[in-house]
CSV table of C-alpha atoms and ligand atoms in Angstrom, one decimal:
chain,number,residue,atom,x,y,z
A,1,UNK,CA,-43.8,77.8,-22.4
A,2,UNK,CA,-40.3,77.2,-21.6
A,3,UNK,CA,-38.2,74.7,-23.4
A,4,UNK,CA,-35.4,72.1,-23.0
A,5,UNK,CA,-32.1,74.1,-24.0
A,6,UNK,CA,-30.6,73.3,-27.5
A,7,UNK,CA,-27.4,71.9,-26.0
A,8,UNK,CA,-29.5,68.8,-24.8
A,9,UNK,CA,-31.2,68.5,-28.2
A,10,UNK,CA,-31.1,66.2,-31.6
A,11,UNK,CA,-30.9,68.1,-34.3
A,12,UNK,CA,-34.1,66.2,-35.7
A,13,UNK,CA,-36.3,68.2,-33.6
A,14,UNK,CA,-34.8,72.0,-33.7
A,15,UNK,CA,-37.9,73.6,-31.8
A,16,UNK,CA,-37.7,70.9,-28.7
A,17,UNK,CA,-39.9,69.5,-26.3
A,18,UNK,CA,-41.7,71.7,-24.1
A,19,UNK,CA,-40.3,71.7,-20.3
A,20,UNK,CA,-43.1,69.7,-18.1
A,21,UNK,CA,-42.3,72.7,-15.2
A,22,UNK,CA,-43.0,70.9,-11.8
A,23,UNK,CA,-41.8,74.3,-10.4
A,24,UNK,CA,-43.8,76.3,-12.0
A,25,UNK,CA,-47.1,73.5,-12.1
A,26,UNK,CA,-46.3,73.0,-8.3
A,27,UNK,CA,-46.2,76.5,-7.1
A,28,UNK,CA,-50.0,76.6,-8.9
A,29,UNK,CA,-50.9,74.0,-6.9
A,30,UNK,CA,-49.4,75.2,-3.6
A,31,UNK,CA,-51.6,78.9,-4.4
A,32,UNK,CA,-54.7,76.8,-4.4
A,33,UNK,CA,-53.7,75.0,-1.5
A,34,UNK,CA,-52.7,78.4,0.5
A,35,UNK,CA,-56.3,79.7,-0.5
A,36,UNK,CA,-57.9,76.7,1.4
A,37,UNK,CA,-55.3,76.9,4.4
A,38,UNK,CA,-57.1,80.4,4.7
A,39,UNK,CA,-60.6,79.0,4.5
A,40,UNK,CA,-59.7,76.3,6.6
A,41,UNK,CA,-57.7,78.8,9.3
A,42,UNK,CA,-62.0,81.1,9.1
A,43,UNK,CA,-63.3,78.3,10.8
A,44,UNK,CA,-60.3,77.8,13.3
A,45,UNK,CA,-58.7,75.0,12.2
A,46,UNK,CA,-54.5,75.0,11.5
A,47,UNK,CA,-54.0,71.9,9.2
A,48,UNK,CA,-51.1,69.8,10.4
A,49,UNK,CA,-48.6,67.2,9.0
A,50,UNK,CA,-47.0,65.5,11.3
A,51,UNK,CA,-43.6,63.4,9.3
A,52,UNK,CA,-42.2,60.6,11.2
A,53,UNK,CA,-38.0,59.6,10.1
A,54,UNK,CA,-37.0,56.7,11.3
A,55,UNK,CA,-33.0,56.4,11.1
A,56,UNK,CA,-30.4,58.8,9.1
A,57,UNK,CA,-30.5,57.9,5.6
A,58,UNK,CA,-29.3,61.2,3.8
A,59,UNK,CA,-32.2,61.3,0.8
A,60,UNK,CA,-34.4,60.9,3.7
A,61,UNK,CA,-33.6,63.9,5.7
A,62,UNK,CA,-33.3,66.0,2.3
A,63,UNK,CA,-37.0,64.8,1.5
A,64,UNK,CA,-38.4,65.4,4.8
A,65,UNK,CA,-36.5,69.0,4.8
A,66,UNK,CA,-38.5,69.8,1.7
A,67,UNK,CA,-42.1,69.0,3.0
A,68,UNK,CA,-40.8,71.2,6.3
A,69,UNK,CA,-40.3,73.5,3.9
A,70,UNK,CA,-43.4,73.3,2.2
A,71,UNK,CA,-45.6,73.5,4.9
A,72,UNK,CA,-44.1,76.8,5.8
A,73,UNK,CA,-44.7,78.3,2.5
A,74,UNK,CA,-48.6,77.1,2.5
A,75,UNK,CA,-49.0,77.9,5.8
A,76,UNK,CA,-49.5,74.4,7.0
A,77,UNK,CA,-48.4,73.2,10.8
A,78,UNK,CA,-45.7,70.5,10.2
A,79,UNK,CA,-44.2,68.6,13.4
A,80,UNK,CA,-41.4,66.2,12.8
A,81,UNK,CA,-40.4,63.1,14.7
A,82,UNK,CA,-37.4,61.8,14.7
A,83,UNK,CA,-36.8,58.1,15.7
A,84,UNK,CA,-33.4,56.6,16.1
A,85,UNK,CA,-32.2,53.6,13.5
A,86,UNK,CA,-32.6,51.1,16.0
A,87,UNK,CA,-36.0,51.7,16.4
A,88,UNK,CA,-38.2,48.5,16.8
A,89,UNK,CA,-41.4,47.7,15.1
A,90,UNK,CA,-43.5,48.3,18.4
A,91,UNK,CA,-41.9,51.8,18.8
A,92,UNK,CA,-42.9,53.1,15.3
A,93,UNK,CA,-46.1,51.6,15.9
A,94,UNK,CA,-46.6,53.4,19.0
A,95,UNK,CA,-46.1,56.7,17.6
A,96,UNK,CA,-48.1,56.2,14.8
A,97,UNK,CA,-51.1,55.1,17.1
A,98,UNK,CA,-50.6,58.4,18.9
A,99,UNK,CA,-51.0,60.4,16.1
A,100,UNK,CA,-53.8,58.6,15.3
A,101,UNK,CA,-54.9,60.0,18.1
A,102,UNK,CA,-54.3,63.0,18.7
A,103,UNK,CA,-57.2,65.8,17.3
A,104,UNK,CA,-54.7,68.3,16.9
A,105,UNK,CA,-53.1,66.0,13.8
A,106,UNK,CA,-54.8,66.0,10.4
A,107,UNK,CA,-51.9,64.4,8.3
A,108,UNK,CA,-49.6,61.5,9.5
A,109,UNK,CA,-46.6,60.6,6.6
A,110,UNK,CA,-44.0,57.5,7.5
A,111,UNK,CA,-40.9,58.3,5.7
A,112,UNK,CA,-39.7,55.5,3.6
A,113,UNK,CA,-37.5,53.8,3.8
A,114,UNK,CA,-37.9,52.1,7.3
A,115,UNK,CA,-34.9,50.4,8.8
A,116,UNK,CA,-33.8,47.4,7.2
A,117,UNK,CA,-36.4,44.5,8.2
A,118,UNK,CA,-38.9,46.5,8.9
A,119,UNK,CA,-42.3,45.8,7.8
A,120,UNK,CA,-43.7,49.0,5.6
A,121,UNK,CA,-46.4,47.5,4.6
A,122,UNK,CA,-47.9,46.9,8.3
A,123,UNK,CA,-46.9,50.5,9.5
A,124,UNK,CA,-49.2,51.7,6.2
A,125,UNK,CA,-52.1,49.7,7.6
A,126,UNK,CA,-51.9,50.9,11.0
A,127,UNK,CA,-52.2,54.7,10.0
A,128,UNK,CA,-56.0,56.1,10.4
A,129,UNK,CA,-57.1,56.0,6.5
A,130,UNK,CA,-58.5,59.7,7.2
A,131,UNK,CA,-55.3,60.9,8.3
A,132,UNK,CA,-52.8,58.6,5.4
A,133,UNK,CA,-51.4,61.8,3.6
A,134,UNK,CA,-49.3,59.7,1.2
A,135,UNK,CA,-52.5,57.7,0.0
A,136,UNK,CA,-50.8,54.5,0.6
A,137,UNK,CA,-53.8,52.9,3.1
A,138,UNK,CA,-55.2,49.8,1.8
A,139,UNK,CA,-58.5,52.0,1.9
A,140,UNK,CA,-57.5,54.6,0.0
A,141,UNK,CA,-55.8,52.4,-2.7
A,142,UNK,CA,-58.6,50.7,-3.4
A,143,UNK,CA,-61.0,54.2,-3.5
A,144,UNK,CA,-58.7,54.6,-6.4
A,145,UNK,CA,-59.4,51.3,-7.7
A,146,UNK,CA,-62.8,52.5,-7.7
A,147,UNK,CA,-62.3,55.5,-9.4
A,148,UNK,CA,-63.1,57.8,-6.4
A,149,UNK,CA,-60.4,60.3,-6.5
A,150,UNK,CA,-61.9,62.8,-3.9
A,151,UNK,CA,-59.9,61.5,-1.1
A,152,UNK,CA,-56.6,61.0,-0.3
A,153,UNK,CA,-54.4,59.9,-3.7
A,154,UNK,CA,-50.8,59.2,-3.9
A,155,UNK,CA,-49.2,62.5,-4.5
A,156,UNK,CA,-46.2,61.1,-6.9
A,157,UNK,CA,-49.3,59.8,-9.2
A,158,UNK,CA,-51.6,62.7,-9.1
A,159,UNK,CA,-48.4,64.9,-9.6
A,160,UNK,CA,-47.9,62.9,-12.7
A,161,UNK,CA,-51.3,63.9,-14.0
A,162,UNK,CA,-51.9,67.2,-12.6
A,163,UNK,CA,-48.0,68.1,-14.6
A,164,UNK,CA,-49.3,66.6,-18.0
A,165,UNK,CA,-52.6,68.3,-17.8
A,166,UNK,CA,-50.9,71.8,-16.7
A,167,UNK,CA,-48.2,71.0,-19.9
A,168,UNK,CA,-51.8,70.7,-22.1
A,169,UNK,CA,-51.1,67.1,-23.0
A,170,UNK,CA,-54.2,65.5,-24.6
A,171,UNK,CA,-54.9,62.5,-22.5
A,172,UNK,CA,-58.2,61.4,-23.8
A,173,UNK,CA,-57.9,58.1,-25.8
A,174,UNK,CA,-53.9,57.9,-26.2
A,175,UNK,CA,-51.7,55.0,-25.6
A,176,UNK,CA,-49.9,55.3,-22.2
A,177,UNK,CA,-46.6,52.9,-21.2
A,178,UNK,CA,-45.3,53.0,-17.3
A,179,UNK,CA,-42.3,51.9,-16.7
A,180,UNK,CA,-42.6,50.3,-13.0
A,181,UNK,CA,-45.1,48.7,-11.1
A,182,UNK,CA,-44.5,49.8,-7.3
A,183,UNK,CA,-47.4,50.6,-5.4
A,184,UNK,CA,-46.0,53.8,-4.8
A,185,UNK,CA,-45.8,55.6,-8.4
A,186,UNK,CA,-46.2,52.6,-11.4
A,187,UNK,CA,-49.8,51.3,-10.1
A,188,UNK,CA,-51.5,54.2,-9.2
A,189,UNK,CA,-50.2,56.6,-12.0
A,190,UNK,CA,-51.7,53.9,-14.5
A,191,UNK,CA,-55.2,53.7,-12.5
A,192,UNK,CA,-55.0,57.6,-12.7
A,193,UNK,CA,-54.1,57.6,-16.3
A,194,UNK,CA,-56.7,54.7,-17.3
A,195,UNK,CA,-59.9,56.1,-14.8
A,196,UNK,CA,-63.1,57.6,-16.7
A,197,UNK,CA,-62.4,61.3,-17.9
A,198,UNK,CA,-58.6,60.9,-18.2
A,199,UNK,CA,-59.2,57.9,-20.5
A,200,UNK,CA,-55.8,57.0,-21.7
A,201,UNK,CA,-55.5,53.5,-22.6
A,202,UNK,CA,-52.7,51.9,-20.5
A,203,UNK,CA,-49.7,49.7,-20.6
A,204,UNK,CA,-48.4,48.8,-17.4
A,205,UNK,CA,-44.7,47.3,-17.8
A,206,UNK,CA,-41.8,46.1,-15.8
A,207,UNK,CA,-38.7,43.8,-15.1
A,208,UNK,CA,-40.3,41.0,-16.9
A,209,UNK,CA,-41.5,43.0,-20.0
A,210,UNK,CA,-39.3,41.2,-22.8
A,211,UNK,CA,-39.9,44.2,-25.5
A,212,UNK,CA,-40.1,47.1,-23.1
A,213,UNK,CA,-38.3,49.4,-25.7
A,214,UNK,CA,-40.8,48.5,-28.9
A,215,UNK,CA,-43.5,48.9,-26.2
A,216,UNK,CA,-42.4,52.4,-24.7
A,217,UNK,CA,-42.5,53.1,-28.9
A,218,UNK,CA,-45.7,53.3,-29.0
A,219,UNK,CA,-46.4,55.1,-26.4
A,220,UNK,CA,-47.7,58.9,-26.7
A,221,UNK,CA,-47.7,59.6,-22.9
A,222,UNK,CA,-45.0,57.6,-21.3
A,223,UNK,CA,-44.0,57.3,-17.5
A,224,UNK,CA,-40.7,56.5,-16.3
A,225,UNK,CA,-40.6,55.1,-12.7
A,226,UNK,CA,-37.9,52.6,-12.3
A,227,UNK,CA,-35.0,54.0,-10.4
A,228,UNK,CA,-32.1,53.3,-13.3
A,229,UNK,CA,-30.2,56.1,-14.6
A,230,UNK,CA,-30.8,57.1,-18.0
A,231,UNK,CA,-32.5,54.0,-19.2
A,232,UNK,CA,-35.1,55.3,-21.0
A,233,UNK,CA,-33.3,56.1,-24.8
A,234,UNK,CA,-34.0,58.4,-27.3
A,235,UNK,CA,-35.0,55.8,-30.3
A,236,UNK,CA,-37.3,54.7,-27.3
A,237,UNK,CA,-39.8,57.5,-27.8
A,238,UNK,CA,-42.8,58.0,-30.2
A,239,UNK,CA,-41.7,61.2,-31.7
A,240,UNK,CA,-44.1,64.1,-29.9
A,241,UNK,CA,-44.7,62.2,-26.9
A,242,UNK,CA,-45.2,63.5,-24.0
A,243,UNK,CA,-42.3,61.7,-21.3
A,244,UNK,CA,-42.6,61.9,-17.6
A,245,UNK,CA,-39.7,61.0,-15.5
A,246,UNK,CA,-40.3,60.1,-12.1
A,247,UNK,CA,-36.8,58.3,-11.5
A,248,UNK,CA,-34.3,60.0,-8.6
A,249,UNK,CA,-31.4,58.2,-9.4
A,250,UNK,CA,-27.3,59.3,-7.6
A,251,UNK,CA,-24.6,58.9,-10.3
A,252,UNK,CA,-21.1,58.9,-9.3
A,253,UNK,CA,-19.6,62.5,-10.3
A,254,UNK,CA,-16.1,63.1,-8.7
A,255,UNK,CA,-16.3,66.7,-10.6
A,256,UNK,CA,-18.6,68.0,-8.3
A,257,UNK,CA,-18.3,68.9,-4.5
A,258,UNK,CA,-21.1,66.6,-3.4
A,259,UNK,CA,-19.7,63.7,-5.6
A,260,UNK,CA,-22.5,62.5,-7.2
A,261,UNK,CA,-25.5,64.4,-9.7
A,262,UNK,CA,-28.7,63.3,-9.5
A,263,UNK,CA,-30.1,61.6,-12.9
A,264,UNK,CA,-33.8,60.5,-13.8
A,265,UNK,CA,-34.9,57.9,-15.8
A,266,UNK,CA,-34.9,59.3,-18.8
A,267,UNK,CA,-31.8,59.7,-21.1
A,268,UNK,CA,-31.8,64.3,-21.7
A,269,UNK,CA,-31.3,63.1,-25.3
A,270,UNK,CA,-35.3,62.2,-25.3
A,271,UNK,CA,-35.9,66.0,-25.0
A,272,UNK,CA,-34.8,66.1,-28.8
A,273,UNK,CA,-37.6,63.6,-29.8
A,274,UNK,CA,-40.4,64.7,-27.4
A,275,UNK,CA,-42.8,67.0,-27.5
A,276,UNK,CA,-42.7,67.2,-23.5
A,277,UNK,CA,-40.7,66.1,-20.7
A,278,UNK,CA,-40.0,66.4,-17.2
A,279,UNK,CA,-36.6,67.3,-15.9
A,280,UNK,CA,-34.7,65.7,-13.3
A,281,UNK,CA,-35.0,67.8,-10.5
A,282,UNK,CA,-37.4,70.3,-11.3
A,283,UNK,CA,-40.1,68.2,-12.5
A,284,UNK,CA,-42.2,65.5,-10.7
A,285,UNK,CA,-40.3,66.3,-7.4
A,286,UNK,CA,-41.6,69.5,-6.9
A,287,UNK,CA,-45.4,68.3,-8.3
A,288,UNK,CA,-44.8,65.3,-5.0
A,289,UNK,CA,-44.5,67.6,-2.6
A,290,UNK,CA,-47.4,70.1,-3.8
A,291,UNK,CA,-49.5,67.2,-3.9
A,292,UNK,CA,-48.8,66.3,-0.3
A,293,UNK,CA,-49.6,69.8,0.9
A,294,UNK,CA,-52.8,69.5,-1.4
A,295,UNK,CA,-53.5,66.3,0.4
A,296,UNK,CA,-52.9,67.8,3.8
A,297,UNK,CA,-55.6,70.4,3.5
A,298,UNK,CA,-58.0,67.6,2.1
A,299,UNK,CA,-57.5,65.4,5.6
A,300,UNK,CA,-57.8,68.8,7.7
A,301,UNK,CA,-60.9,69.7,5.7
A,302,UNK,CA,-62.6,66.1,6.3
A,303,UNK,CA,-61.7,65.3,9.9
B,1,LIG,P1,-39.5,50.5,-7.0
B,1,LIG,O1,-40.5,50.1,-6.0
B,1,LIG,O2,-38.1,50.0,-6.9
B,1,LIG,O3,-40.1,50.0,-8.4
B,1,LIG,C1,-39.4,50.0,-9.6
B,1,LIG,C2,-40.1,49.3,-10.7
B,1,LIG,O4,-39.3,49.4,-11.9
B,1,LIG,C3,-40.5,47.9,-10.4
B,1,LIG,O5,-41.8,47.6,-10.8
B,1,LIG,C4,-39.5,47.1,-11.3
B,1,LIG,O6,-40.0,45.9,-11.8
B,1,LIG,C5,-39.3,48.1,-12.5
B,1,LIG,N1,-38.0,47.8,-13.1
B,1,LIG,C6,-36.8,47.6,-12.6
B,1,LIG,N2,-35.9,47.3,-13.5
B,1,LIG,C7,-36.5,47.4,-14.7
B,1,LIG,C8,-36.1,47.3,-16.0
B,1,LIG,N3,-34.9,47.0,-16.4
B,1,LIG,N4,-37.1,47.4,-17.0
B,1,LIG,C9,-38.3,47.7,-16.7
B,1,LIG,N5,-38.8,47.8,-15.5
B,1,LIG,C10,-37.9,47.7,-14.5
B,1,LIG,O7,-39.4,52.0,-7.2
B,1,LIG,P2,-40.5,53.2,-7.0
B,1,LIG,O8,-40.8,53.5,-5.6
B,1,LIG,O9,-41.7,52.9,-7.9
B,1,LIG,O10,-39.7,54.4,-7.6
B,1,LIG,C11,-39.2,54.5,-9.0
B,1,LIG,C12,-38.3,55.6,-9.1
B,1,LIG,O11,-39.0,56.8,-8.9
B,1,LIG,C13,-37.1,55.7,-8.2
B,1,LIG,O12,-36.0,56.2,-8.8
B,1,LIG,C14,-37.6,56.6,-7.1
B,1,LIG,O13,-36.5,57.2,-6.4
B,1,LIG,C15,-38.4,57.6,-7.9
B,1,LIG,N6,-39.4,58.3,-7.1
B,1,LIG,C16,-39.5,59.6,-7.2
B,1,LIG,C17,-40.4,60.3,-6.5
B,1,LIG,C18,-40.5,61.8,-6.6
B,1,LIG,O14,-41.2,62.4,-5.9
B,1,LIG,N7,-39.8,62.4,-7.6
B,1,LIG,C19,-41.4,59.7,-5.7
B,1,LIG,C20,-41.3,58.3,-5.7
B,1,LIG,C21,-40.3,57.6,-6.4
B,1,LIG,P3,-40.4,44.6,-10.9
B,1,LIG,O15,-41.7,45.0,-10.3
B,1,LIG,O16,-40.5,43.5,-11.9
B,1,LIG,O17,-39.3,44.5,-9.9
């Protein structure tokens, strides 16, 4: 197993945590997914993701460039459509309803987010639950509620868990702390972490937690999804706990080009006290986007 590199370690921990390798765990996943593109492709069916973006926000169009991207390597059909920022409610709508309806389209994903005022939330509803890719459906939230995880699950979650079983984390019975509580990563990551056969006992905190640093403490799996750089400190951690950090966060960095460098969550100092951790990038971004194709080739294979 690779490790974090000793210039980002304490010297209380010489040997290191152990790199949670969303690279290496997604490319797995995206074999296995390329094996049941061929199965699917036997009995003449091409799955298909079809990824609407609504506006130009930058992060956006790099996220949406990555699925692309994905698709190609797994073999997976992708067709994007792009919708300008002043895009009304009704419009979105309307292409969402043709996807809906259209045979040829197994996967439908929304990019978030949708222009300011916007409501998300009713755009979610409106996609077929058969077709809802990112798992964000009221229907397929609350299969997860019910601990039916055959379907279609939010990718950022199940990349969580499918990373800290690859890394060998023991799940069974251990004390797991999120950090967030959106209904995108923080909820569904715990229901994952807390269902029958994972069986990690779960903390679920947020803005509001008033000793979210004695809490993360005891933590031996702990899950970083807040969106503030670096929050997550080193005398945070139980030492050999296994950290995921699912944060994407832009810091100001006039020494490079770009001027900014993306940070996660999660101080690199934590990688001297852990016994596993995810980098920013590299780590859960990679597992996302695995999961997605995963997902994709789950819709085709049920339609
Ligand atoms: P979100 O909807 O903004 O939720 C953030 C959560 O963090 C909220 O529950 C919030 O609490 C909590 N929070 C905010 N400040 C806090 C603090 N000081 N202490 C403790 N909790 C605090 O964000 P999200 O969609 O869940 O995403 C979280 C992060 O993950 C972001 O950086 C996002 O970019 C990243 N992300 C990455 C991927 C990926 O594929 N790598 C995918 C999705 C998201 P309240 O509920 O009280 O406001």
């Amino acid at each position: 197993a690779r490790k974090w590199s000793s210039a980002t370690l304490f010297s209380n921990n010489s040997m290191g945590a152990m790199l949670l390798d969303g690279k290496a765990c997604g490319a797995e996943v995206e074999a296995e997914v390329k094996a049941k593109v061929s199965d699917l492709e036997a009995q003449g069916i091409t799955p298909h993701l079809a990824v609407v973006i609504v506006g130009d926000d930058p992060a956006s169009h790099v996220y949406v460039g990555a699925k692309e991207k994905a698709c190609a390597r797994v073999g997976v059909r992708s067709t994007r459509i792009d919708l300008p920022s002043s895009s009304d409610f009704a419009q979105v709508a309307d292409v969402v309803q043709k996807l809906n309806n259209d045979d040829s389209v197994h996967g439908i994903l929304v990019q978030s987010p949708l222009p300011e005022g916007m409501d998300e939330l009713a755009i979610t509803d409106m996609i077929d639950p058969a077709k809802d890719v990112d798992g964000f459906h009221p229907v397929n939230l609350g299969r997860l509620v019910q601990g039916r995880v055959d379907g279609l699950v939010p990718c950022t979650p199940a990349g969580v868990v499918r990373l800290l079983e690859w890394g060998g984390v023991d799940l069974s019975g251990k004390s797991a702390v999120v950090i967030g509580r959106s209904r995108i990563v923080g909820v569904p990551v715990s229901l994952l972490l807390a269902r029958k056969g994972v069986d990690a006992t779960v903390t679920i905190t947020h803005s509001r937690t008033s000793d979210l640093a004695d809490t993360c403490r005891n933590a031996d799996i702990l899950i970083a999804a807040v969106g503030m750089a670096e929050l997550v400190q080193a005398d945070w951690v139980k030492p050999g706990a296994a950290v995921v950090d699912v944060g994407v966060n832009r810091v100001d960095d006039s020494s490079r080009e770009s001027g900014y460098r993306l940070a996660g969550d999660v101080h690199p100092d934590v990688a001297g006290v852990a016994d596993w951790l995810s980098p920013v990038p590299g780590g859960v971004g990679p597992m996302t986007i695995a999961m997605l194709m995963l997902n994709t080739v789950t819709a085709a294979s049920n339609l």
